[in-house]
Short mmCIF file of C-alpha atoms in Angstrom, two decimals:
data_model
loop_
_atom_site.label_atom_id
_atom_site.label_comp_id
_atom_site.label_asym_id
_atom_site.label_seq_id
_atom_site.Cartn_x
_atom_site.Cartn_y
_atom_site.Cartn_z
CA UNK A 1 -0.85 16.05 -13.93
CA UNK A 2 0.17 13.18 -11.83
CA UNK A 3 2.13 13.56 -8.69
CA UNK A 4 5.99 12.04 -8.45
CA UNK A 5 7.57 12.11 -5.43
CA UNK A 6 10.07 14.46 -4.75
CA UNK A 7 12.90 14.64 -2.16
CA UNK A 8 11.31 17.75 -1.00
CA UNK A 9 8.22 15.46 0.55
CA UNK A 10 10.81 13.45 2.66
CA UNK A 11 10.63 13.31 6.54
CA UNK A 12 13.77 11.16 6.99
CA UNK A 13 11.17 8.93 8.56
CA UNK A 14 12.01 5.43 6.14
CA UNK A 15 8.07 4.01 7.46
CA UNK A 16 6.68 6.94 7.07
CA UNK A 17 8.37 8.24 3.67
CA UNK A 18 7.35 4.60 2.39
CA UNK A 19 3.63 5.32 3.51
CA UNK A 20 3.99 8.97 2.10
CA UNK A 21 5.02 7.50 -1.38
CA UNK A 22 2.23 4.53 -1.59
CA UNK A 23 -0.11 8.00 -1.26
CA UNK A 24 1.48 8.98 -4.67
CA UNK A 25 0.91 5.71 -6.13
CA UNK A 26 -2.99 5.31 -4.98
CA UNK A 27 -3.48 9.03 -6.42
CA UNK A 28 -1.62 8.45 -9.42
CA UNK A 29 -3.57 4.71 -9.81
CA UNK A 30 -7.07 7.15 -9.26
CA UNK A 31 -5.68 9.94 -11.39
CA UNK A 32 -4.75 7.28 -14.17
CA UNK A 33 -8.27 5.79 -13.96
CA UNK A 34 -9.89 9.08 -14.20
CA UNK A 35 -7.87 10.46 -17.35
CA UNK A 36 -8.08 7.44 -19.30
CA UNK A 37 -11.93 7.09 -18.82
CA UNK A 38 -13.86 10.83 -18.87
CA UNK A 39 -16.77 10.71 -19.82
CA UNK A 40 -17.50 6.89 -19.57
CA UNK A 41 -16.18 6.37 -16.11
CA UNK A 42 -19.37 4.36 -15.18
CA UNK A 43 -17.99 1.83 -16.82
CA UNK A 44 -14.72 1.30 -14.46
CA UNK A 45 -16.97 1.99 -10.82
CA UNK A 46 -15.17 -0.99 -9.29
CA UNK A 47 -12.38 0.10 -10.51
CA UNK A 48 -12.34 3.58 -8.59
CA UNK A 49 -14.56 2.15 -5.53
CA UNK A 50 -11.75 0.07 -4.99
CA UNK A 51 -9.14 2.46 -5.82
CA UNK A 52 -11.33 4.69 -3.01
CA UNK A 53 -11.41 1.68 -0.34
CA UNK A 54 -7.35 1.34 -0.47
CA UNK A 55 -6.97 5.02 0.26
CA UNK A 56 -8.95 5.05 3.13
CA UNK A 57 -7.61 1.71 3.78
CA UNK A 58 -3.74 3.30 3.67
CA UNK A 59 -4.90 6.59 5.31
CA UNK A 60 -5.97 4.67 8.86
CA UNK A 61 -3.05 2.25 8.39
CA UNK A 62 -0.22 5.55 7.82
CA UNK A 63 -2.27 7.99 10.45
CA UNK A 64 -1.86 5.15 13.29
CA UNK A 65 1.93 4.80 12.40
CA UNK A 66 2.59 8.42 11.86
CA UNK A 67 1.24 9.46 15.52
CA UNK A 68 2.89 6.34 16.97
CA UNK A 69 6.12 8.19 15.59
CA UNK A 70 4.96 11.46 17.03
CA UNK A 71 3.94 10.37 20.46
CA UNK A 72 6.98 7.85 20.75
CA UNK A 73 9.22 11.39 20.24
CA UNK A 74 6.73 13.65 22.26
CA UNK A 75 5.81 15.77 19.51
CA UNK A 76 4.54 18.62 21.17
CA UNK A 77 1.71 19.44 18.39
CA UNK A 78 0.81 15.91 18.22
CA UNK A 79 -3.47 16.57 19.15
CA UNK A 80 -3.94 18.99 16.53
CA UNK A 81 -2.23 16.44 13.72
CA UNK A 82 -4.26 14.51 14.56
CA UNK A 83 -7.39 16.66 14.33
CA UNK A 84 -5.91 17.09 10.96
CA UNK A 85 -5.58 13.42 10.49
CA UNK A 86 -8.99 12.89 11.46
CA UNK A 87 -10.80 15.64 9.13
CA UNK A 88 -8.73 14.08 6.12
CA UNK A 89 -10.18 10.12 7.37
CA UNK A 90 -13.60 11.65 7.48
CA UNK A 91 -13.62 13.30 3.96
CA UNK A 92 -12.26 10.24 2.40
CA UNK A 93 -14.97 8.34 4.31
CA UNK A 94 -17.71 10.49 3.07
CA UNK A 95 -16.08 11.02 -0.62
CA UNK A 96 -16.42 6.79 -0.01
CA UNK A 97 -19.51 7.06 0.81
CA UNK A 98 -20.73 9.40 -1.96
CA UNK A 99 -19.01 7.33 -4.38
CA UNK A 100 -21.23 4.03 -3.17
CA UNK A 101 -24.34 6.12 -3.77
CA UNK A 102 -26.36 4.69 -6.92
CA UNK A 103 -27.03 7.68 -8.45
CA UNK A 104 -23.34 8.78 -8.62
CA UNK A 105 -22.10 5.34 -9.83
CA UNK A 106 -24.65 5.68 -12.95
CA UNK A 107 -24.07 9.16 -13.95
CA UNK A 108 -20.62 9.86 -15.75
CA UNK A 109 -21.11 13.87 -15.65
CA UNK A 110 -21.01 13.47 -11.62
CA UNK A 111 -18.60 10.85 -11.88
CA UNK A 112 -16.39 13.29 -13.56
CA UNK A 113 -17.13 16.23 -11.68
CA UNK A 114 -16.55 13.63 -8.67
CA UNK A 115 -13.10 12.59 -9.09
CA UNK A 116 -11.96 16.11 -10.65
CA UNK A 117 -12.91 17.31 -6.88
CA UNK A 118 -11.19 14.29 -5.51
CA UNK A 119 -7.74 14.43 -7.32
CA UNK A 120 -7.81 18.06 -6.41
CA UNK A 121 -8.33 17.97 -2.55
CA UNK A 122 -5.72 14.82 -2.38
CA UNK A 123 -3.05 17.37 -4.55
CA UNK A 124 -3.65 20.03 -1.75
CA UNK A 125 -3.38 17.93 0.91
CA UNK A 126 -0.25 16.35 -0.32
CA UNK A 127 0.93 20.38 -0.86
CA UNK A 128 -0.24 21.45 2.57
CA UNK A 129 -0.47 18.27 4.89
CA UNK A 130 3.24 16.64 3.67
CA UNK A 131 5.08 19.38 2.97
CA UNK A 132 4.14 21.76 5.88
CA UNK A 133 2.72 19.87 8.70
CA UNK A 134 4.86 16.49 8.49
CA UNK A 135 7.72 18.70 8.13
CA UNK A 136 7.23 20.40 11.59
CA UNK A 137 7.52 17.20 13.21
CA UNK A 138 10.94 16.13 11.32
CA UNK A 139 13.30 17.74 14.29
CA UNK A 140 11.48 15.87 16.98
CA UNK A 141 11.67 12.65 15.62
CA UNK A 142 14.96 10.67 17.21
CA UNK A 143 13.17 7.21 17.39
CA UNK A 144 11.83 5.92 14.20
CA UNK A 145 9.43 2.42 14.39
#
């Protein structure tokens, strides 16, 4: 199932709602990928590596902005976002890395078994990152960028 943005997911933050919804796009574009090719997805690796690179790309870009936000407001939790922020950049770096890997790229089983994995983390962090933690820092925010 691919994931549509919602009103629910909004922070009343326009930059940062923006961001949030280019996060539904690249996992929809990687979730599109994935369903149309099982079971031959060796043959679209550049495809999905780049599909992979642009998320990690977006998730430095959006984590820099968001914690501007935060520390422009004084959010008071704003060290353990960004723990959380960091744990998310260093899963998609080693899911990136993983990906790169030769013997992943040749073996559509993995591959499958890969982006099944990958699709599901990026639905739970959407479920428990958007909608619970960004939400706690929604009353702070008086300045946006």
């Amino acid at each position: 199932m691919i994931a549509n943005w919602d009103v629910k997911y909004e922070t009343n933050i326009s930059e940062i709602d923006s961001q949030h919804k280019k996060l539904f796009r690249l996992i929809n574009q990687i979730e599109t990928i994935y369903e149309e090719n099982k079971g031959h997805l060796s043959l679209k690796t550049k495809s999905l590596i780049d599909a992979v690179s642009e998320l990690e790309d977006y998730t430095l870009s959006h984590f820099l902005i968001e914690e501007r936000v935060m520390e422009l407001n004084q959010y008071p939790d704003l060290e353990a976002h960004k723990r959380q922020h960091d744990r998310f950049t260093d899963k998609i770096l080693e899911l990136k890395n993983r990906l790169t890997s030769n013997s992943l790229l040749t073996n559509d089983n993995e591959l499958n078994q890969f982006f099944s994995d990958l699709i599901g983390f990026l639905r739970l962090w959407l479920t428990n990152h958007i909608l619970k933690e960004d939400m706690d820092y929604k009353p702070y925010i008086k300045l946006d960028l």
